[in-house]
Coordinates of C-alpha atoms (C1' of nucleotides) in Angstrom, one line a residue:
Chain A
M29 CA -0.4 45.4 -15.8
K30 CA -2.0 43.8 -12.7
R31 CA -1.6 40.1 -12.8
N32 CA -3.4 37.5 -10.8
P33 CA -0.9 36.4 -8.1
L34 CA -1.6 32.7 -9.0
I35 CA -0.3 33.6 -12.5
E36 CA 2.7 35.5 -11.0
Q37 CA 3.6 32.3 -9.1
R38 CA 3.6 30.2 -12.2
I39 CA 5.6 32.7 -14.1
E40 CA 8.2 32.5 -11.3
K41 CA 8.2 28.7 -11.9
V42 CA 8.8 29.2 -15.6
K43 CA 11.8 31.4 -14.8
E44 CA 13.2 28.9 -12.3
L45 CA 12.9 26.1 -14.9
K46 CA 14.7 28.2 -17.5
D47 CA 17.4 29.1 -15.0
A48 CA 17.9 25.3 -14.3
G49 CA 18.3 24.8 -18.0
V50 CA 14.9 23.2 -18.6
N51 CA 12.9 24.4 -21.6
P52 CA 9.3 24.6 -20.4
Y53 CA 8.2 24.7 -24.0
P54 CA 10.2 22.1 -26.0
Y55 CA 9.7 21.3 -29.6
K56 CA 8.8 17.7 -30.0
F57 CA 7.7 14.6 -28.1
F58 CA 7.3 11.1 -29.5
K59 CA 3.7 10.3 -28.4
Q60 CA 3.5 6.6 -29.1
Y61 CA -0.1 6.0 -28.2
D62 CA -3.3 7.9 -27.6
I63 CA -4.7 7.3 -24.1
K64 CA -7.8 5.7 -25.4
Y65 CA -5.7 3.2 -27.3
L66 CA -3.9 2.3 -24.1
L67 CA -7.1 1.8 -22.2
D68 CA -8.9 -0.2 -24.9
N69 CA -5.9 -2.4 -25.6
F70 CA -4.6 -2.7 -22.1
E71 CA -4.4 -6.5 -22.2
Q72 CA -1.9 -6.5 -25.1
F73 CA 0.7 -4.8 -23.0
N74 CA 2.6 -6.7 -20.3
E75 CA 4.2 -5.1 -17.3
T76 CA 7.5 -4.7 -18.9
T77 CA 6.5 -3.1 -22.2
Q78 CA 7.6 0.5 -22.4
I79 CA 5.0 2.8 -23.7
S80 CA 4.8 6.6 -24.1
T81 CA 1.9 9.0 -24.2
A82 CA 1.2 12.6 -23.5
G83 CA -1.6 14.8 -22.1
R84 CA -2.7 17.6 -19.8
I85 CA -2.6 17.1 -16.0
M86 CA -6.2 17.3 -14.7
F87 CA -5.9 15.9 -11.2
M88 CA -3.0 15.6 -8.8
R89 CA -2.8 13.6 -5.6
L90 CA 0.5 14.2 -4.1
M91 CA 1.9 12.0 -1.3
G92 CA 5.3 12.1 0.3
K93 CA 7.0 9.7 -2.0
A94 CA 4.3 8.8 -4.5
T95 CA 1.9 10.7 -6.7
F96 CA -1.2 9.9 -8.7
M97 CA -2.3 12.2 -11.5
H98 CA -4.9 12.1 -14.2
I99 CA -3.7 13.1 -17.6
A100 CA -6.1 13.8 -20.4
D101 CA -5.5 13.9 -24.2
A102 CA -8.0 14.4 -27.0
S103 CA -9.1 10.8 -26.8
A104 CA -9.5 10.0 -23.0
K105 CA -8.1 10.5 -19.6
M106 CA -6.0 8.1 -17.6
Q107 CA -4.3 7.7 -14.3
I108 CA -0.5 7.8 -14.0
Y109 CA 1.5 6.8 -11.0
C110 CA 4.9 8.3 -10.1
R111 CA 7.0 6.8 -7.4
V112 CA 10.3 7.8 -6.0
N113 CA 11.5 4.2 -6.3
E114 CA 11.2 4.3 -10.1
L115 CA 12.2 8.0 -10.7
G116 CA 14.8 8.8 -8.1
K117 CA 14.6 11.6 -5.6
E118 CA 15.7 14.4 -7.9
I119 CA 13.2 13.6 -10.7
F120 CA 10.4 13.0 -8.2
E121 CA 11.0 16.5 -6.8
Q122 CA 10.5 17.9 -10.3
I123 CA 7.2 16.0 -10.6
K124 CA 6.0 17.5 -7.4
K125 CA 6.6 21.0 -8.9
L126 CA 4.2 20.3 -11.8
D127 CA 0.9 22.0 -11.8
I128 CA -2.6 21.1 -12.8
G129 CA -2.9 22.2 -16.4
D130 CA 0.7 21.4 -17.4
I131 CA 1.1 19.2 -20.5
I132 CA 3.5 16.4 -20.0
G133 CA 4.9 13.4 -21.9
V134 CA 5.4 10.2 -19.9
T135 CA 7.1 6.9 -20.5
G136 CA 6.5 3.8 -18.4
V137 CA 4.6 0.6 -18.2
L138 CA 1.0 -0.3 -17.7
F139 CA -0.4 -1.9 -14.6
K140 CA -3.6 -2.1 -12.6
T141 CA -3.9 -0.6 -9.1
H142 CA -5.4 -2.5 -6.2
S143 CA -8.8 -0.9 -7.0
N144 CA -8.3 -2.2 -10.6
E145 CA -7.7 1.1 -12.3
K146 CA -5.6 1.0 -15.5
T147 CA -2.6 3.1 -14.7
I148 CA 0.8 4.1 -16.1
L149 CA 3.7 3.5 -13.8
V150 CA 6.0 6.3 -14.9
N151 CA 9.7 5.9 -15.2
K152 CA 10.4 9.0 -17.3
F153 CA 8.6 12.3 -17.8
E154 CA 9.0 15.5 -19.8
L155 CA 7.3 18.8 -19.3
L156 CA 5.9 19.7 -22.8
S157 CA 4.1 22.9 -22.0
K158 CA 4.0 24.9 -18.7
S159 CA 0.5 26.2 -17.9
I160 CA 0.6 29.6 -16.1
R161 CA -3.1 30.2 -15.9
P162 CA -5.1 28.2 -13.3
L163 CA -7.8 25.9 -14.5
P164 CA -11.4 26.0 -13.1
E165 CA -12.3 23.9 -10.1
K166 CA -11.9 20.1 -10.7
F167 CA -15.3 19.0 -9.5
H168 CA -17.8 21.6 -10.6
G169 CA -15.8 22.5 -13.7
L170 CA -16.6 25.6 -15.7
K171 CA -20.2 26.6 -15.6
D172 CA -20.3 30.3 -16.4
T173 CA -21.9 30.6 -19.8
E174 CA -20.0 33.8 -20.7
T175 CA -16.6 32.3 -19.9
R176 CA -17.6 29.0 -21.7
Y177 CA -18.4 30.9 -24.9
R178 CA -15.6 33.5 -24.7
Q179 CA -12.9 31.0 -23.7
R180 CA -14.2 27.9 -25.4
Y181 CA -10.7 26.4 -25.0
V182 CA -11.2 26.3 -21.3
D183 CA -14.7 24.9 -21.8
L184 CA -13.2 22.1 -24.0
I185 CA -10.5 21.3 -21.4
M186 CA -13.0 21.1 -18.6
N187 CA -16.2 19.7 -20.0
D188 CA -16.0 16.4 -21.8
K189 CA -19.6 16.7 -23.0
V190 CA -18.7 19.8 -24.9
K191 CA -15.8 18.1 -26.6
E192 CA -18.1 15.2 -27.4
L193 CA -20.6 17.5 -29.0
F194 CA -18.1 18.9 -31.4
Y195 CA -16.9 15.5 -32.3
N196 CA -20.5 14.7 -33.1
R197 CA -20.9 17.9 -35.1
S198 CA -18.0 16.8 -37.2
K199 CA -19.4 13.3 -37.6
I200 CA -22.8 14.7 -38.8
I201 CA -21.1 16.8 -41.5
E202 CA -18.9 13.9 -42.5
T203 CA -22.0 11.7 -42.8
I204 CA -23.7 14.2 -45.0
R205 CA -20.7 14.5 -47.3
K206 CA -20.4 10.8 -47.6
F207 CA -24.0 10.4 -48.4
L208 CA -24.1 13.1 -51.0
N209 CA -20.8 12.0 -52.6
S210 CA -22.2 8.5 -52.8
K211 CA -25.2 9.9 -54.8
N212 CA -22.8 11.6 -57.2
F213 CA -23.1 15.1 -55.9
L214 CA -20.2 17.4 -56.5
E215 CA -19.0 19.5 -53.6
V216 CA -18.2 23.0 -54.8
E217 CA -17.2 26.4 -53.3
T218 CA -18.9 29.6 -54.4
P219 CA -18.2 33.2 -53.4
M220 CA -18.6 34.3 -49.8
M221 CA -18.1 37.9 -51.0
Q222 CA -20.7 38.9 -53.4
T223 CA -21.4 42.1 -55.3
I224 CA -25.2 41.5 -55.1
P225 CA -26.3 39.5 -52.1
G226 CA -29.1 37.2 -53.2
G227 CA -30.8 33.9 -52.6
A228 CA -32.6 35.0 -49.5
A229 CA -34.1 38.1 -47.9
A230 CA -31.9 39.2 -45.1
R231 CA -29.7 42.2 -44.2
P232 CA -26.1 41.5 -45.4
F233 CA -22.8 42.5 -43.8
I234 CA -20.9 45.0 -46.0
T235 CA -17.2 45.1 -46.5
H236 CA -15.0 46.9 -49.0
H237 CA -12.3 45.9 -51.4
N238 CA -9.6 48.5 -51.6
T239 CA -7.9 47.7 -54.9
L240 CA -11.2 47.4 -56.8
D241 CA -12.6 50.2 -54.7
M242 CA -16.0 48.6 -54.4
D243 CA -18.3 47.4 -51.7
L244 CA -18.8 43.7 -51.3
Y245 CA -21.4 41.8 -49.3
L246 CA -20.9 38.7 -47.3
R247 CA -23.2 36.2 -48.7
I248 CA -26.6 35.6 -47.2
A249 CA -27.0 32.4 -49.3
P250 CA -25.1 30.6 -52.1
E251 CA -28.2 29.8 -54.1
L252 CA -27.8 32.0 -57.1
Y253 CA -24.2 30.8 -57.7
L254 CA -25.1 27.1 -57.3
K255 CA -27.8 27.5 -59.9
R256 CA -25.3 29.1 -62.3
L257 CA -23.4 25.8 -62.0
L258 CA -26.6 23.9 -63.0
V259 CA -26.6 26.1 -66.1
G260 CA -22.9 25.2 -66.6
G261 CA -23.8 21.6 -66.7
F262 CA -23.0 20.2 -63.3
E263 CA -26.2 18.2 -62.5
K264 CA -25.7 17.6 -58.8
V265 CA -23.9 20.1 -56.7
Y266 CA -23.7 21.0 -53.0
E267 CA -21.9 23.4 -50.7
I268 CA -21.6 23.2 -47.0
N269 CA -20.4 26.5 -45.8
R270 CA -21.1 29.7 -43.9
N271 CA -23.8 32.2 -44.6
F272 CA -23.8 35.6 -42.9
R273 CA -27.0 37.5 -41.9
N274 CA -26.9 40.9 -40.2
E275 CA -29.9 40.2 -38.1
G276 CA -30.8 39.6 -34.4
I277 CA -29.0 37.0 -32.3
S278 CA -31.0 34.4 -30.5
T279 CA -30.9 30.8 -29.3
K280 CA -31.7 29.9 -32.9
H281 CA -29.7 32.6 -34.8
N282 CA -26.0 33.3 -35.0
P283 CA -24.8 36.0 -37.5
E284 CA -22.7 33.4 -39.3
F285 CA -24.1 30.0 -39.6
T286 CA -23.5 26.9 -41.6
M287 CA -25.8 25.8 -44.3
L288 CA -26.0 22.9 -46.7
E289 CA -27.4 23.8 -50.0
L290 CA -27.8 21.2 -52.7
Y291 CA -29.2 21.2 -56.2
S292 CA -30.2 18.2 -58.3
A293 CA -31.1 18.5 -62.0
Y294 CA -34.2 16.9 -63.3
D295 CA -35.6 16.5 -59.8
D296 CA -38.5 18.3 -58.1
Y297 CA -39.4 19.2 -54.5
F298 CA -40.7 15.8 -53.8
D299 CA -37.3 14.3 -54.6
M300 CA -35.9 16.8 -52.2
M301 CA -38.2 15.5 -49.5
N302 CA -36.7 12.0 -50.0
I303 CA -33.1 13.3 -49.9
C304 CA -33.8 15.4 -46.9
E305 CA -35.3 12.5 -45.0
Q306 CA -32.4 10.3 -45.8
I307 CA -29.9 12.9 -44.7
F308 CA -31.6 13.4 -41.3
H309 CA -32.0 9.7 -40.8
E310 CA -28.3 8.9 -41.7
A311 CA -27.1 11.6 -39.4
T312 CA -29.1 10.5 -36.4
K313 CA -28.1 6.9 -36.9
V314 CA -24.4 7.9 -36.8
V315 CA -24.7 10.2 -33.8
N316 CA -27.3 8.5 -31.7
N317 CA -27.2 5.0 -33.0
S318 CA -31.0 5.1 -33.2
D319 CA -33.9 6.4 -35.3
D320 CA -35.0 8.5 -32.4
V321 CA -33.7 11.5 -30.6
I322 CA -34.9 13.1 -27.5
Y323 CA -35.1 16.9 -27.8
Q324 CA -36.5 19.2 -25.2
G325 CA -38.3 16.3 -23.5
N326 CA -39.9 15.1 -26.7
N327 CA -39.1 11.7 -28.2
I328 CA -38.7 12.6 -31.9
S329 CA -38.6 9.9 -34.6
L330 CA -36.4 10.6 -37.6
K331 CA -37.3 7.5 -39.4
P332 CA -38.7 8.2 -42.9
P333 CA -41.2 9.0 -44.1
F334 CA -41.7 12.2 -42.2
G335 CA -45.2 13.8 -41.9
R336 CA -46.5 15.8 -44.8
Q337 CA -49.0 18.6 -44.7
T338 CA -49.7 21.4 -47.2
Y339 CA -49.3 24.9 -45.9
F340 CA -53.0 25.7 -46.2
G341 CA -54.1 22.2 -45.2
A342 CA -52.3 22.7 -41.9
L343 CA -53.5 26.3 -41.4
D344 CA -57.1 25.5 -42.4
K345 CA -57.1 22.7 -39.9
A346 CA -55.8 25.0 -37.1
L347 CA -58.3 27.7 -38.0
N348 CA -61.1 25.3 -38.8
T349 CA -61.9 27.2 -42.0
D350 CA -60.9 27.7 -45.6
T351 CA -58.3 30.4 -44.9
R352 CA -58.0 31.6 -48.5
K353 CA -61.7 32.4 -48.6
L354 CA -61.6 34.7 -45.6
S355 CA -62.2 38.4 -46.4
E356 CA -59.6 41.0 -45.3
T357 CA -61.8 41.9 -42.3
E358 CA -62.3 38.3 -41.3
L359 CA -58.6 37.8 -41.4
K360 CA -58.0 40.8 -39.2
E361 CA -60.5 39.5 -36.7
C362 CA -58.9 36.1 -36.8
C363 CA -55.5 37.7 -36.0
K364 CA -56.9 39.7 -33.1
K365 CA -58.6 36.6 -31.7
N366 CA -55.2 34.9 -31.7
H367 CA -53.4 37.9 -30.1
I368 CA -51.4 38.8 -33.2
E369 CA -50.5 42.5 -33.3
L370 CA -51.5 44.0 -36.6
S371 CA -49.2 46.6 -38.0
A372 CA -50.5 49.3 -40.4
N373 CA -51.1 48.2 -44.0
M374 CA -50.3 44.5 -43.3
S375 CA -51.0 42.6 -46.4
R376 CA -53.2 39.5 -46.6
I377 CA -50.3 37.2 -47.0
E378 CA -48.5 38.7 -44.1
M379 CA -51.5 38.1 -41.8
I380 CA -51.8 34.6 -43.1
N381 CA -48.2 34.0 -42.4
E382 CA -48.5 35.4 -38.9
L383 CA -51.3 33.0 -38.3
F384 CA -49.3 30.1 -39.6
E385 CA -46.3 31.0 -37.4
K386 CA -48.5 31.4 -34.3
L387 CA -50.9 28.5 -34.7
V388 CA -49.2 25.8 -36.8
E389 CA -45.5 26.1 -36.1
P390 CA -45.5 25.4 -32.4
T391 CA -47.5 22.2 -33.0
L392 CA -44.9 20.7 -35.5
I393 CA -42.8 18.6 -33.1
Q394 CA -42.4 15.4 -35.1
P395 CA -40.6 16.0 -38.4
T396 CA -43.1 17.5 -40.8
F397 CA -42.8 18.7 -44.3
I398 CA -45.0 21.7 -44.8
Y399 CA -45.4 22.2 -48.5
D400 CA -47.1 24.3 -51.2
Y401 CA -46.4 27.8 -50.0
P402 CA -48.2 30.9 -51.1
I403 CA -46.5 32.3 -54.1
E404 CA -45.9 35.7 -52.6
L405 CA -43.4 34.3 -50.1
S406 CA -41.1 32.6 -52.6
P407 CA -39.5 34.6 -55.4
L408 CA -37.1 31.8 -56.5
T409 CA -39.6 28.9 -56.6
K410 CA -41.5 27.4 -59.5
A411 CA -45.2 28.0 -59.5
H412 CA -47.3 25.0 -58.5
R413 CA -48.0 22.7 -61.4
S414 CA -51.7 22.7 -60.7
D415 CA -52.5 25.8 -58.6
N416 CA -51.0 29.1 -59.7
R417 CA -51.5 30.8 -56.3
L418 CA -48.9 28.4 -54.8
V419 CA -45.3 27.5 -55.3
E420 CA -43.6 24.1 -55.1
R421 CA -41.8 24.7 -51.9
F422 CA -41.5 22.9 -48.6
E423 CA -40.0 23.6 -45.2
L424 CA -39.1 20.9 -42.8
Y425 CA -40.1 21.6 -39.2
V426 CA -38.9 19.6 -36.2
A427 CA -39.4 20.6 -32.6
A428 CA -41.3 23.7 -33.8
T429 CA -38.2 24.9 -35.6
E430 CA -37.5 25.3 -39.3
L431 CA -34.6 23.1 -40.3
A432 CA -34.8 22.8 -44.0
N433 CA -36.2 24.6 -47.0
A434 CA -36.6 23.3 -50.6
Y435 CA -38.0 24.2 -53.9
S436 CA -38.8 23.0 -57.4
E437 CA -36.4 25.7 -58.6
L438 CA -37.7 28.4 -60.9
N439 CA -35.8 28.1 -64.2
D440 CA -38.0 30.3 -66.5
P441 CA -35.8 33.4 -67.0
L442 CA -38.8 35.7 -68.0
E443 CA -40.8 34.6 -65.0
Q444 CA -37.8 35.0 -62.7
Y445 CA -37.3 38.6 -64.0
N446 CA -41.0 39.4 -63.2
R447 CA -40.7 37.9 -59.7
F448 CA -37.6 40.0 -59.0
L449 CA -39.5 43.1 -60.1
E450 CA -42.4 42.1 -57.8
Q451 CA -40.0 41.8 -54.9
Q452 CA -38.5 45.1 -55.7
K453 CA -41.9 46.7 -55.5
I454 CA -42.6 45.2 -52.1
K455 CA -39.2 46.3 -50.9
E456 CA -39.9 49.8 -52.0
Q457 CA -43.2 49.8 -50.2
T458 CA -41.8 48.6 -47.0
K459 CA -38.7 50.8 -47.3
T460 CA -36.1 48.3 -46.3
D461 CA -32.4 48.9 -47.3
E462 CA -31.9 49.9 -50.9
I463 CA -29.3 47.1 -51.4
F464 CA -32.1 44.6 -51.7
D465 CA -33.4 46.4 -54.8
K466 CA -30.5 45.4 -56.9
I467 CA -31.4 42.7 -59.4
D468 CA -28.8 40.1 -60.2
F469 CA -28.8 40.5 -63.9
D470 CA -26.0 38.0 -64.4
F471 CA -28.1 35.4 -62.7
L472 CA -30.9 36.2 -65.1
R473 CA -28.5 36.0 -68.0
A474 CA -27.4 32.6 -66.9
L475 CA -31.0 31.4 -66.7
E476 CA -31.5 32.6 -70.3
Y477 CA -29.0 30.0 -71.5
G478 CA -31.3 27.4 -69.9
M479 CA -31.1 25.8 -66.5
P480 CA -32.4 22.2 -66.3
P481 CA -35.5 21.6 -64.1
A482 CA -34.1 21.0 -60.7
G483 CA -34.8 20.5 -57.0
G484 CA -32.9 22.5 -54.4
L485 CA -32.6 21.9 -50.7
G486 CA -31.1 23.9 -47.9
I487 CA -30.5 22.5 -44.4
G488 CA -29.4 24.5 -41.4
I489 CA -26.5 22.5 -40.2
D490 CA -26.3 24.2 -36.8
R491 CA -29.9 23.6 -36.1
L492 CA -29.6 20.0 -37.2
V493 CA -26.6 19.5 -34.8
M494 CA -28.7 21.1 -32.1
L495 CA -31.5 18.6 -32.7
L496 CA -29.2 15.6 -32.8
T497 CA -27.2 16.6 -29.7
G498 CA -30.0 18.0 -27.6
A499 CA -28.5 21.5 -27.5
E500 CA -30.9 24.2 -26.4
S501 CA -29.0 27.1 -28.0
I502 CA -27.2 27.5 -31.3
R503 CA -24.2 28.9 -29.3
E504 CA -23.7 25.4 -27.8
V505 CA -23.0 23.9 -31.3
I506 CA -20.8 26.8 -32.6
L507 CA -17.3 26.7 -31.3
F508 CA -16.9 30.4 -31.1
P509 CA -20.3 32.1 -31.1
Q510 CA -20.5 35.8 -31.7
L511 CA -20.3 37.9 -28.5
R512 CA -19.6 41.6 -27.8
Y513 CA -16.1 42.9 -27.7
E514 CA -14.4 42.1 -24.4
E515 CA -12.2 44.7 -22.7
F516 CA -8.9 43.5 -21.2
D517 CA -7.5 45.3 -18.2
D518 CA -5.5 42.6 -16.5
F519 CA -2.7 42.2 -19.0
Chain B
rG16 C1' -34.2 47.6 -29.5
rG17 C1' -38.1 46.2 -25.1
rA18 C1' -39.1 43.2 -20.7
rC19 C1' -37.2 40.0 -17.0
rC20 C1' -33.0 37.5 -14.5
rG21 C1' -27.8 37.4 -13.3
rC22 C1' -22.6 39.5 -12.3
rU23 C1' -19.2 38.3 -4.8
rA24 C1' -11.5 35.1 -4.4
rG25 C1' -8.6 31.6 -10.2
rC26 C1' -13.4 28.2 -10.2
rU27 C1' -18.2 26.6 -7.8
rC28 C1' -21.2 29.0 -4.4
rA29 C1' -22.8 31.5 0.7
rA30 C1' -23.8 36.2 3.4
rU31 C1' -32.4 39.9 7.4
rG32 C1' -29.5 47.0 5.3
rG33 C1' -25.2 45.9 10.6
rU34 C1' -17.3 43.0 11.1
rA35 C1' -17.5 39.8 3.2
rG36 C1' -17.4 33.5 4.2
rA37 C1' -16.9 28.1 2.6
rG38 C1' -15.1 24.2 -0.6
rC39 C1' -11.7 23.3 -4.5
rA40 C1' -7.3 25.5 -6.7
rA41 C1' -2.7 28.2 -4.6
rC42 C1' 1.4 28.5 -0.8
rG43 C1' 4.2 25.9 3.7
rG44 C1' 4.4 21.1 6.3
rA45 C1' 3.1 15.3 7.1
rC46 C1' 2.0 11.0 4.2
rU47 C1' 5.0 5.1 -1.1
rC48 C1' -2.2 2.3 -4.0
rU49 C1' -4.7 7.6 -4.3
rU50 C1' -9.9 8.2 -6.8
rA51 C1' -13.5 15.2 -5.6
rA52 C1' -7.2 11.5 -1.4
rU53 C1' -6.6 12.7 3.8
rC54 C1' -4.5 15.7 8.0
rC55 C1' -2.2 20.5 10.1
rG56 C1' -1.2 25.6 8.9
rU57 C1' -0.9 30.3 5.6
rA58 C1' -2.4 33.7 2.1
rG59 C1' -6.0 35.4 -1.3
rG60 C1' -11.6 40.6 -2.2
rU61 C1' -12.2 48.1 -5.5
rU62 C1' -18.7 42.3 -4.2
rG63 C1' -19.0 44.2 -13.0
rA64 C1' -18.3 50.2 -13.2
rA65 C1' -19.9 55.1 -11.7
rG66 C1' -23.2 57.9 -8.9
rG67 C1' -27.1 58.3 -5.0
rU68 C1' -30.2 57.1 -0.4
rU69 C1' -28.6 55.8 4.7
rC70 C1' -25.5 56.4 11.1
rA71 C1' -24.4 52.0 8.1
rA72 C1' -24.9 49.2 1.2
rG73 C1' -22.7 42.9 -1.7
rU74 C1' -27.9 43.9 -0.2
rC75 C1' -32.1 49.7 -1.6
rC76 C1' -32.4 53.6 -6.0
rU77 C1' -30.3 55.6 -10.9
rU78 C1' -27.2 55.2 -15.1
rC79 C1' -23.8 52.3 -17.7
rG80 C1' -21.1 47.5 -19.1
rC81 C1' -21.2 42.2 -20.0
rG82 C1' -24.0 37.7 -20.1
rG83 C1' -28.6 34.7 -20.1
rU84 C1' -33.9 34.0 -21.2
rU85 C1' -37.9 36.0 -23.9
rC86 C1' -40.4 39.3 -27.3
rA87 C1' -39.5 42.1 -31.6
rC88 C1' -36.5 41.7 -36.1
rC89 C1' -35.1 37.6 -39.3
rA90 C1' -40.7 36.5 -46.1

RNA sequence: GGACCGCUAGCUCAAUGGUAGAGCAACGGACUCUUAAUCCGUAGGUUGAAGGUUCAAGUCCUUCGCGGUUCACCA
């Protein structure tokens, strides 16, 4: 138990308050107005109208018999003015004992200072919560990334831009919901804990249910459950929720991340392109009030229609050849030329994909749908209607990052079974975890009842928020990003 | 997991291998229109941790911890 002396001082103050019969943590305060409302509607109040509001003290400028403070609430911050004339000596002394960080309620009238700043002249105040831990410095704020992520609450107190970002995140998701609801999509919730983690290829987190005595997996995707709902007769469904992938952490990856997945019966992947474009466009209009967004120095236009290139069209252009006609040796040479490390028994398709990631992805700055993927990469996608080496799939790239993924969904149960078996074979060869080998037979059974033709679309919400808010790291758009366990030795 | 960078007072930052400092915050005092208020004074440190080299280590070396960037992984 070694406490910071600054905290010890404040704990002393709390004791003094309690001894004087003041509850430093009272139950209720009638907060009549948000601060932003007072600022925006300043003119409607005259200098005798009593108003009340509440907030956290962020600045204090104490003088002998008068004090200016800034208090901040969720909406804005505002100056308050306390004067011994209005409050009397005793109350004014109490005001002087307040600390930066304390949450107070104030009652008073509005006026403008000589420098024209909208201010509350306080005639009554109440301590609503005593802060015993000092806030960061008022001018430079909190900069340390580790503290910002670990103690997001302090980050939010100190950095208005962070608060604004999370308001925008909420607005983006709200916009998506409104848009989809207006198109008759039904929002649903499907299991986070699954017995067979499917719908993507990623290592899952494992947990255990005691009563059932069985292992469960946190979902890596909701896909297979949402498709079951198409079988059940819902024609347009979506889910915005967390996926969990037990993979590396980076500026673009958090172990739990938010995904929008939607499915629309009787549509194909081209329809998904349209919906995808509209969602991106609506969201950027709401957040940035514009069709454009500046991301990492690039001016990016999110006005539909987005660019469209086929997977091999883009790759052939980059390589200046017909990639599919290259022999295995030629492919290997091509990889070497482009500084791609070749691991032992790398398949053709793996080399092709490496080339794509290395040569094409970094060039995709403006929104671009890359479509018609090689069939080997997509076990849940319908084969291309006119080329059986391809599937009807697209990924949306913006700023060299994958932001969305969509298919004409495979609904042929026999074909789906074969594709699962193919995947199983590949997994066996590459010797990844055995859990991937499990085939979801209930999903196949559902398909056997008949799933309507459908388009499906997934959008990485965190990455969309990054794009629209200019965030360089996914941790900036997740309130509490995953960090290592922190040891406490000062409590 | 690899490479590189960082970790100094509550916060933001200084300190050629040679006595650990400043601003803000805190504490005491002055001040009834301040705006990062001002003025006078006081206190505050196991320099992320543990070893090592050295007459001498915040600084150099090793290991470890935490964070960041990047690569790998993530079809």
